[in-house]
């Protein structure tokens, strides 16, 4: 009897304590603000809840009884309006300062900002002197001006929009390749190969007191990569089955890479960088430039449609205020299929033009930017494929079009409005005798003996291409200078940060 009573008291006591703890937890959770990004707050998430936001002040408007702020954290083009008592005003609360704000998220009576935060606490995390801050409130700074401040320009609306667009475009390109059966390959940044053969290489050498002057760290000269193509070709080899009970190996017939590439090109132009990002793909078992062109066009369309759908406000900012009128160009690019012309047809179009070009347009001359832009306009100001370039203009790996009356290579470039060349690709020479002859002619047979092995052991017809990612961003936004679409531009005589 006494044991039963004791047990009952114990249970009651435990239940009471448990309820007390539960009530305390609920009370604590109710008081503890939910941390939100600005994009979540302006979308109406947690409406009516006690929340915390963090970001940078975009505007300050003190009044007699109230204080109004706009705060942004980079997650959205929209800023969140903060409404507070004037008692929460602080001399350190200035344009550009970093703040942490807690309060209740409510519907706003004003149509311009449907959601606002009624603050009960504002804490200045980081001070900012608005006099010294290079970006001024209510001023729309041009891309060329904010380029002077690569460490601060992400605080501007235009550049924060650009960064979100780059991020979404990256996601879209990876998604396209994944959905179409490509395997992502991490190709090396340091390489002993000059894929393009132009000699525009940054040599990699160790630095330190223990480094010998005449020693090569890798035993051979090494460089920052100009392209991941040759390494992709290794991975896009034929399927190979080894004898039973031994290790088996295989390569992949559709591969791609997306990473930094480097060109030691002494150029200050609006189209070139010393470091930029390339999207490169290789497709096995194809003898058709049409197959490569289809991947280029489909990827372009898929990525662009994704960006327009997921970054509508950010893209509109550029199309309305930075590059007005470019929206029509983008719409036209997505509505029509990309036409295809041969290099010979392109030369004929240029020679029949009344426009005077600075560079020659004879058959055998490489197409320059002025030629490429003219061809795009001639074809309706939409992207155009140019195929079958003179054989001597293309690198050693481009396939020889032996059946053409003129000596051409099975190569294709995609030219786009405002930019010129966006993609460059070709079928690869899979015939061992022709490839060896080309390498011997260039004195490269020993250097690329491994490349000949790819043709000796289970070679298949294949091809690939590369797309300049920064040029792609320029194309869809209409931005004139490539230095304005990359976070930290690298070019000759400039390596800031």
Coordinates of C-alpha atoms in Angstrom, one line a residue:
X1 CA 0.0 0.0 0.0
X2 CA 2.8 2.4 1.0
X3 CA 4.7 1.4 -2.1
X4 CA 1.7 2.1 -4.4
X5 CA 1.2 5.5 -2.8
X6 CA 4.9 6.3 -3.2
X7 CA 4.8 5.3 -6.8
X8 CA 1.8 7.4 -7.5
X9 CA 3.5 10.4 -5.8
X10 CA 6.6 9.8 -7.8
X11 CA 4.7 9.6 -11.1
X12 CA 2.7 12.7 -10.3
X13 CA 5.9 14.5 -9.4
X14 CA 7.6 13.4 -12.6
X15 CA 4.6 14.4 -14.7
X16 CA 4.5 17.8 -13.0
X17 CA 8.2 18.4 -13.6
X18 CA 7.9 17.2 -17.2
X19 CA 4.9 19.5 -17.8
X20 CA 6.9 22.4 -16.3
X21 CA 9.9 21.7 -18.5
X22 CA 7.6 21.5 -21.6
X23 CA 5.9 24.7 -20.7
X24 CA 9.3 26.4 -20.2
X25 CA 10.5 25.1 -23.6
X26 CA 7.4 26.4 -25.3
X27 CA 7.8 29.7 -23.6
X28 CA 11.4 29.9 -24.6
X29 CA 10.7 28.9 -28.2
X30 CA 7.9 31.6 -28.3
X31 CA 10.3 34.2 -27.1
X32 CA 13.3 33.2 -29.2
X33 CA 13.1 35.0 -32.6
X34 CA 13.3 32.9 -35.8
X35 CA 16.3 33.9 -37.9
X36 CA 15.3 34.7 -41.5
X37 CA 17.1 35.8 -44.6
X38 CA 15.7 38.9 -46.2
X39 CA 14.4 36.9 -49.2
X40 CA 12.4 34.8 -46.7
X41 CA 11.1 37.7 -44.8
X42 CA 9.9 39.7 -47.8
X43 CA 8.1 36.6 -49.2
X44 CA 5.9 36.6 -46.1
X45 CA 7.5 33.6 -44.3
X46 CA 6.7 33.5 -40.6
X47 CA 4.2 36.3 -40.9
X48 CA 3.2 37.4 -37.4
X49 CA 6.1 35.7 -35.8
X50 CA 9.0 37.1 -33.7
X51 CA 12.0 37.1 -36.1
X52 CA 15.6 38.2 -36.5
X53 CA 17.2 39.5 -39.6
X54 CA 20.7 40.6 -40.4
X55 CA 22.1 42.7 -43.2
X56 CA 23.2 46.1 -44.3
X57 CA 21.3 49.4 -44.2
X58 CA 20.2 50.6 -47.6
X59 CA 18.4 53.7 -46.3
X60 CA 17.6 55.5 -43.0
X61 CA 14.7 57.8 -42.5
X62 CA 14.2 59.1 -39.0
X63 CA 11.0 60.9 -38.1
X64 CA 9.7 62.5 -34.9
X65 CA 8.1 59.4 -33.5
X66 CA 9.2 56.6 -35.9
X67 CA 12.3 55.4 -37.6
X68 CA 12.3 53.7 -41.0
X69 CA 15.1 51.6 -42.4
X70 CA 15.6 49.4 -45.4
X71 CA 17.9 46.4 -44.8
X72 CA 19.3 43.9 -47.4
X73 CA 21.5 40.9 -46.9
X74 CA 22.2 40.0 -50.5
X75 CA 19.7 37.1 -50.7
X76 CA 17.2 39.2 -52.7
X77 CA 17.0 42.4 -54.8
X78 CA 14.2 43.5 -52.5
X79 CA 15.1 45.1 -49.1
X80 CA 13.0 44.7 -46.0
X81 CA 11.4 47.8 -44.5
X82 CA 12.0 48.1 -40.7
X83 CA 9.6 50.2 -38.7
X84 CA 10.8 51.2 -35.2
X85 CA 10.2 53.7 -32.5
X86 CA 12.5 56.8 -32.8
X87 CA 13.9 55.8 -29.4
X88 CA 15.8 53.0 -31.2
X89 CA 17.6 55.5 -33.4
X90 CA 21.4 55.5 -33.0
X91 CA 24.1 57.8 -34.4
X92 CA 25.9 54.7 -35.7
X93 CA 22.8 53.7 -37.7
X94 CA 23.9 55.0 -41.1
X95 CA 23.8 54.0 -44.7
X96 CA 26.1 51.0 -45.2
X97 CA 26.2 49.9 -41.6
X98 CA 25.6 46.3 -40.7
X99 CA 22.7 45.6 -38.3
X100 CA 20.8 42.9 -36.5
X101 CA 17.1 43.5 -36.0
X102 CA 14.5 41.6 -34.1
X103 CA 10.8 42.2 -34.1
X104 CA 7.4 41.0 -35.4
X105 CA 6.9 40.5 -39.1
X106 CA 3.7 42.1 -40.3
X107 CA 1.7 43.1 -43.4
X108 CA 2.5 46.6 -44.4
X109 CA -0.3 49.1 -45.1
X110 CA 1.8 50.4 -48.1
X111 CA 1.6 48.7 -51.4
X112 CA 5.3 49.2 -52.3
X113 CA 6.4 46.9 -49.5
X114 CA 3.7 44.4 -48.6
X115 CA 5.7 43.1 -45.6
X116 CA 7.5 45.0 -42.9
X117 CA 9.3 44.3 -39.7
X118 CA 8.1 46.1 -36.5
X119 CA 11.3 46.2 -34.6
X120 CA 11.8 46.1 -30.9
X121 CA 15.5 45.9 -31.0
X122 CA 18.2 47.2 -33.4
X123 CA 21.8 46.4 -32.9
X124 CA 24.6 48.0 -35.0
X125 CA 27.0 45.2 -35.7
X126 CA 29.4 47.1 -38.0
X127 CA 29.8 50.8 -38.3
X128 CA 30.1 52.6 -41.7
X129 CA 31.0 56.2 -42.3
X130 CA 28.7 57.3 -45.1
X131 CA 31.0 60.2 -46.0
X132 CA 33.9 57.8 -46.8
X133 CA 31.8 55.0 -48.2
X134 CA 32.3 55.1 -52.1
X135 CA 28.6 54.3 -52.8
X136 CA 26.1 57.0 -52.0
X137 CA 22.5 56.6 -51.0
X138 CA 19.9 57.2 -53.8
X139 CA 22.6 57.3 -56.5
X140 CA 22.7 54.8 -59.3
X141 CA 26.4 54.1 -59.9
X142 CA 27.6 52.8 -63.3
X143 CA 29.3 49.4 -63.7
X144 CA 32.6 51.1 -64.6
X145 CA 32.6 53.2 -61.4
X146 CA 31.8 50.3 -59.1
X147 CA 34.5 48.2 -60.8
X148 CA 37.1 50.4 -59.0
X149 CA 36.0 48.8 -55.7
X150 CA 36.0 45.0 -56.2
X151 CA 36.0 44.5 -52.4
X152 CA 32.8 46.6 -52.0
X153 CA 30.9 46.4 -55.2
X154 CA 28.9 43.4 -54.0
X155 CA 27.0 45.9 -51.7
X156 CA 25.4 47.5 -54.8
X157 CA 22.1 46.3 -56.2
X158 CA 23.5 45.8 -59.7
X159 CA 26.4 43.6 -58.6
X160 CA 24.5 41.6 -56.0
X161 CA 22.0 40.9 -58.8
X162 CA 24.9 39.8 -61.0
X163 CA 26.2 37.4 -58.4
X164 CA 22.8 35.8 -57.9
X165 CA 22.4 35.4 -61.7
X166 CA 25.9 33.8 -62.0
X167 CA 25.0 31.4 -59.2
X168 CA 21.7 30.4 -60.8
X169 CA 23.3 30.1 -64.3
X170 CA 25.9 27.8 -62.8
X171 CA 23.2 25.7 -61.3
X172 CA 21.2 25.6 -64.5
X173 CA 24.3 24.4 -66.6
X174 CA 25.1 21.6 -64.1
X175 CA 21.4 20.6 -64.2
X176 CA 21.3 20.5 -68.0
X177 CA 24.3 18.2 -68.2
X178 CA 23.1 15.9 -65.4
X179 CA 19.6 15.6 -67.0
X180 CA 21.3 14.7 -70.3
X181 CA 23.5 11.9 -69.1
X182 CA 26.8 13.8 -68.8
X183 CA 29.4 12.9 -66.0
X184 CA 31.0 15.9 -64.3
X185 CA 34.9 15.6 -64.4
X186 CA 37.2 17.7 -62.3
X187 CA 40.0 18.4 -64.7
X188 CA 43.4 19.7 -63.4
X189 CA 44.2 23.4 -63.1
X190 CA 48.0 22.6 -63.4
X191 CA 49.0 20.8 -66.6
X192 CA 51.9 20.2 -68.9
X193 CA 49.8 20.6 -72.0
X194 CA 49.1 23.6 -74.2
X195 CA 45.7 22.5 -75.6
X196 CA 45.1 25.6 -77.8
X197 CA 48.7 25.8 -79.1
X198 CA 48.7 29.6 -78.9
X199 CA 51.4 29.7 -76.3
X200 CA 49.5 32.1 -74.0
X201 CA 50.4 30.2 -70.9
X202 CA 51.1 31.1 -67.3
X203 CA 54.0 28.9 -66.1
X204 CA 53.8 27.4 -62.6
X205 CA 56.9 27.5 -60.5
X206 CA 57.4 27.0 -56.8
X207 CA 58.5 29.9 -54.7
X208 CA 60.7 29.6 -51.6
X209 CA 64.2 29.5 -50.2
X210 CA 64.7 25.8 -50.8
X211 CA 63.7 25.9 -54.5
X212 CA 66.5 25.4 -57.0
X213 CA 66.7 27.8 -59.9
X214 CA 67.1 25.1 -62.5
X215 CA 64.7 22.6 -61.0
X216 CA 61.2 21.8 -62.2
X217 CA 58.9 20.9 -59.4
X218 CA 57.0 18.5 -61.6
X219 CA 60.2 17.4 -63.5
X220 CA 58.6 19.0 -66.6
X221 CA 57.4 22.5 -67.3
X222 CA 53.9 23.0 -65.9
X223 CA 51.3 25.7 -66.6
X224 CA 47.9 26.9 -65.6
X225 CA 45.4 25.3 -67.8
X226 CA 44.0 27.0 -70.9
X227 CA 41.4 24.2 -71.4
X228 CA 40.3 21.0 -69.9
X229 CA 39.5 19.5 -73.3
X230 CA 42.4 17.0 -73.6
X231 CA 41.7 15.6 -70.1
X232 CA 38.0 15.3 -71.0
X233 CA 39.0 13.3 -74.1
X234 CA 40.8 10.9 -71.9
X235 CA 37.6 10.4 -69.9
X236 CA 35.4 10.1 -72.9
X237 CA 37.2 7.0 -74.3
X238 CA 35.5 3.8 -75.3
X239 CA 34.0 1.2 -72.9
X240 CA 36.6 -1.4 -72.0
X241 CA 36.1 -4.8 -70.3
X242 CA 39.1 -6.5 -68.9
X243 CA 39.5 -10.4 -68.7
X244 CA 37.3 -12.2 -66.1
X245 CA 38.4 -12.1 -62.5
X246 CA 40.5 -9.1 -63.0
X247 CA 39.9 -5.4 -62.4
X248 CA 37.6 -3.8 -65.0
X249 CA 37.7 -0.2 -66.1
X250 CA 35.6 2.0 -68.1
X251 CA 35.5 5.6 -69.4
X252 CA 32.4 7.8 -70.0
X253 CA 30.9 8.6 -73.3
X254 CA 29.5 12.0 -72.3
X255 CA 31.5 14.2 -69.9
X256 CA 31.9 17.8 -69.0
X257 CA 33.8 20.1 -66.8
X258 CA 33.2 23.6 -65.5
X259 CA 36.1 25.5 -64.0
X260 CA 38.7 28.2 -64.2
X261 CA 41.0 28.6 -67.2
X262 CA 43.9 31.0 -67.8
X263 CA 45.3 32.9 -70.8
X264 CA 48.4 35.0 -70.6
X265 CA 47.0 37.3 -73.2
X266 CA 48.3 40.9 -72.9
X267 CA 44.9 42.4 -73.6
X268 CA 42.9 45.3 -72.1
X269 CA 39.9 44.6 -74.3
X270 CA 36.3 44.3 -73.2
X271 CA 36.2 40.6 -74.3
X272 CA 39.2 39.1 -72.6
X273 CA 40.4 38.1 -69.1
X274 CA 43.5 36.4 -67.9
X275 CA 41.3 34.1 -65.7
X276 CA 37.8 33.1 -66.6
X277 CA 35.4 30.1 -66.3
X278 CA 34.8 27.6 -69.1
X279 CA 32.1 25.0 -69.6
X280 CA 33.5 22.2 -71.7
X281 CA 31.9 19.0 -72.9
X282 CA 33.0 15.9 -74.9
X283 CA 30.6 13.5 -76.7
X284 CA 31.7 10.1 -77.9
X285 CA 30.3 8.1 -80.8
X286 CA 29.4 11.1 -83.0
X287 CA 30.6 12.0 -86.5
X288 CA 28.2 15.0 -86.8
X289 CA 28.8 18.7 -86.1
X290 CA 25.0 18.8 -85.8
X291 CA 25.2 16.7 -82.7
X292 CA 27.6 19.2 -81.1
X293 CA 25.6 22.2 -82.2
X294 CA 22.4 20.7 -80.7
X295 CA 24.1 20.3 -77.3
X296 CA 25.3 23.9 -77.5
X297 CA 21.9 25.3 -78.5
X298 CA 19.9 23.2 -76.0
X299 CA 22.2 24.1 -73.1
X300 CA 22.0 27.8 -74.0
X301 CA 18.2 27.7 -74.1
X302 CA 17.8 25.6 -71.0
X303 CA 20.2 27.7 -68.9
X304 CA 18.7 31.0 -70.1
X305 CA 15.1 30.0 -69.6
X306 CA 16.1 28.8 -66.1
X307 CA 17.8 32.1 -65.2
X308 CA 14.9 34.2 -66.5
X309 CA 12.4 32.1 -64.5
X310 CA 14.4 32.1 -61.2
X311 CA 16.1 35.5 -61.3
X312 CA 13.4 37.6 -63.0
X313 CA 13.8 40.6 -60.7
X314 CA 17.6 40.6 -61.0
X315 CA 17.6 40.3 -64.8
X316 CA 14.9 43.0 -65.1
X317 CA 17.2 45.3 -63.1
X318 CA 19.8 45.0 -65.9
X319 CA 17.4 45.1 -68.8
X320 CA 15.6 48.2 -67.4
X321 CA 18.5 50.3 -65.9
X322 CA 21.8 49.0 -67.1
X323 CA 21.2 47.7 -70.6
X324 CA 17.7 49.0 -71.7
X325 CA 16.2 47.3 -74.7
X326 CA 18.3 44.1 -74.3
X327 CA 15.2 42.1 -73.2
X328 CA 13.9 42.1 -76.7
X329 CA 17.2 40.6 -77.9
X330 CA 17.1 37.8 -75.4
X331 CA 13.4 37.1 -76.2
X332 CA 14.3 36.8 -79.9
X333 CA 17.2 34.5 -79.2
X334 CA 14.9 32.1 -77.4
X335 CA 12.1 32.2 -80.0
X336 CA 14.0 31.1 -83.1
X337 CA 16.3 28.2 -83.9
X338 CA 19.9 29.2 -84.5
X339 CA 20.8 29.3 -88.2
X340 CA 23.9 27.5 -89.6
X341 CA 26.2 28.8 -92.2
X342 CA 29.6 27.6 -93.4
X343 CA 32.8 29.6 -93.1
X344 CA 32.8 30.0 -96.9
X345 CA 29.3 31.4 -96.8
X346 CA 30.3 33.7 -94.0
X347 CA 33.2 35.1 -96.0
X348 CA 30.9 35.6 -99.0
X349 CA 28.4 37.5 -96.8
X350 CA 31.2 39.7 -95.5
X351 CA 32.6 40.4 -98.9
X352 CA 29.2 41.4 -100.3
X353 CA 28.7 43.8 -97.4
X354 CA 28.9 47.5 -97.9
X355 CA 30.5 47.8 -94.4
X356 CA 34.2 48.6 -94.3
X357 CA 36.1 46.2 -92.0
X358 CA 39.4 46.9 -90.3
X359 CA 40.6 43.3 -90.8
X360 CA 40.7 41.4 -94.2
X361 CA 37.9 39.1 -95.2
X362 CA 39.8 36.8 -97.7
X363 CA 39.2 33.1 -97.5
X364 CA 41.6 31.6 -95.0
X365 CA 41.6 34.7 -92.7
X366 CA 40.4 34.1 -89.2
X367 CA 37.1 35.8 -88.3
X368 CA 37.6 38.8 -86.1
X369 CA 35.1 40.3 -83.6
X370 CA 33.9 42.9 -86.1
X371 CA 33.2 40.1 -88.6
X372 CA 31.4 37.9 -86.0
X373 CA 29.1 40.7 -84.9
X374 CA 28.2 41.6 -88.5
X375 CA 27.3 38.0 -89.3
X376 CA 25.0 37.9 -86.2
X377 CA 23.2 41.0 -87.3
X378 CA 23.0 39.7 -90.9
X379 CA 21.3 36.6 -89.6
X380 CA 18.6 38.5 -87.7
X381 CA 20.5 39.4 -84.5
X382 CA 20.2 35.9 -83.1
X383 CA 22.9 33.3 -82.4
X384 CA 24.4 31.7 -85.5
X385 CA 26.6 28.7 -86.0
X386 CA 29.6 28.9 -88.4
X387 CA 31.0 25.6 -89.5
X388 CA 33.9 24.1 -91.5
X389 CA 36.7 26.6 -90.9
X390 CA 40.0 26.4 -92.9
X391 CA 42.0 23.5 -91.6
X392 CA 45.1 25.6 -90.9
X393 CA 43.1 27.9 -88.6
X394 CA 42.3 25.1 -86.1
X395 CA 44.4 23.2 -83.6
X396 CA 46.0 19.8 -84.3
X397 CA 43.1 17.8 -82.8
X398 CA 40.4 19.2 -85.2
X399 CA 39.1 16.6 -87.7
X400 CA 40.2 16.9 -91.3
X401 CA 37.3 17.3 -93.7
X402 CA 38.9 15.3 -96.5
X403 CA 35.8 15.1 -98.6
X404 CA 35.5 18.9 -98.9
X405 CA 36.9 20.6 -102.1
X406 CA 38.5 23.2 -99.9
X407 CA 40.8 22.0 -97.1
X408 CA 38.6 22.6 -94.0
X409 CA 38.2 21.2 -90.5
X410 CA 35.0 19.9 -88.9
X411 CA 34.8 22.8 -86.5
X412 CA 31.9 24.9 -85.3
X413 CA 31.6 28.2 -83.5
X414 CA 28.5 29.8 -82.0
X415 CA 28.3 33.5 -82.5
X416 CA 25.9 35.6 -80.4
X417 CA 24.6 39.2 -80.3
X418 CA 26.9 41.8 -78.8
X419 CA 29.7 39.4 -78.1
X420 CA 30.8 37.4 -81.1
X421 CA 32.2 34.0 -80.4
X422 CA 30.5 32.3 -77.4
X423 CA 31.3 28.6 -78.1
X424 CA 34.0 26.9 -80.1
X425 CA 34.1 23.2 -80.8
X426 CA 35.0 20.6 -83.3
X427 CA 35.0 16.9 -84.1
X428 CA 38.2 15.4 -82.9
X429 CA 40.6 13.6 -85.3
X430 CA 40.2 10.0 -84.3
X431 CA 42.2 8.6 -87.3
X432 CA 45.6 7.7 -86.0
X433 CA 47.6 8.2 -89.2
X434 CA 46.2 11.6 -89.8
X435 CA 46.6 12.8 -86.2
X436 CA 50.2 11.5 -86.1
X437 CA 51.0 13.3 -89.4
X438 CA 49.6 16.6 -88.0
X439 CA 51.6 16.2 -84.8
X440 CA 54.8 15.4 -86.7
X441 CA 54.3 18.4 -88.8
X442 CA 54.0 20.6 -85.7
X443 CA 56.9 18.8 -84.0
X444 CA 54.6 17.6 -81.2
X445 CA 54.6 13.9 -81.6
X446 CA 56.7 13.2 -78.5
X447 CA 54.8 15.7 -76.4
X448 CA 51.5 14.1 -77.2
X449 CA 52.4 10.4 -77.5
X450 CA 49.8 9.7 -74.8
X451 CA 47.2 11.4 -76.9
X452 CA 48.1 9.1 -79.8
X453 CA 47.5 6.2 -77.4
X454 CA 43.9 7.2 -77.1
X455 CA 43.6 6.5 -80.8
X456 CA 45.5 3.3 -80.6
X457 CA 43.4 1.6 -78.0
X458 CA 39.7 1.6 -78.7
X459 CA 39.3 5.0 -80.3
X460 CA 35.8 6.2 -81.4
X461 CA 34.6 9.2 -83.4
X462 CA 33.9 12.0 -80.9
X463 CA 33.8 15.8 -80.5
X464 CA 33.4 18.6 -78.0
X465 CA 33.2 22.3 -77.4
X466 CA 33.9 25.0 -74.8
X467 CA 31.7 27.9 -73.7
X468 CA 33.1 31.0 -72.0
X469 CA 30.8 31.4 -69.0
X470 CA 31.5 35.1 -68.5
X471 CA 30.6 35.8 -72.1
X472 CA 27.4 33.8 -71.6
X473 CA 26.5 36.1 -68.7
X474 CA 27.3 39.1 -70.9
X475 CA 25.1 37.8 -73.6
X476 CA 21.9 37.3 -71.6
X477 CA 22.4 40.6 -69.6
X478 CA 23.7 42.8 -72.4
X479 CA 26.8 43.9 -70.4
X480 CA 29.4 45.4 -72.6
X481 CA 32.6 44.7 -70.6
X482 CA 33.5 41.2 -69.4
X483 CA 35.2 42.7 -66.3
X484 CA 31.7 43.6 -65.0
X485 CA 30.4 40.0 -64.9
X486 CA 33.0 38.3 -62.8
X487 CA 33.6 38.9 -59.0
X488 CA 37.3 39.6 -59.2
X489 CA 38.6 40.3 -62.8
X490 CA 42.1 39.4 -63.7
X491 CA 43.7 41.0 -66.7
X492 CA 47.1 42.3 -67.7
X493 CA 48.6 44.8 -65.2
X494 CA 45.7 44.2 -62.8
X495 CA 45.4 41.6 -60.0
X496 CA 43.5 43.4 -57.3
X497 CA 42.9 41.4 -54.1

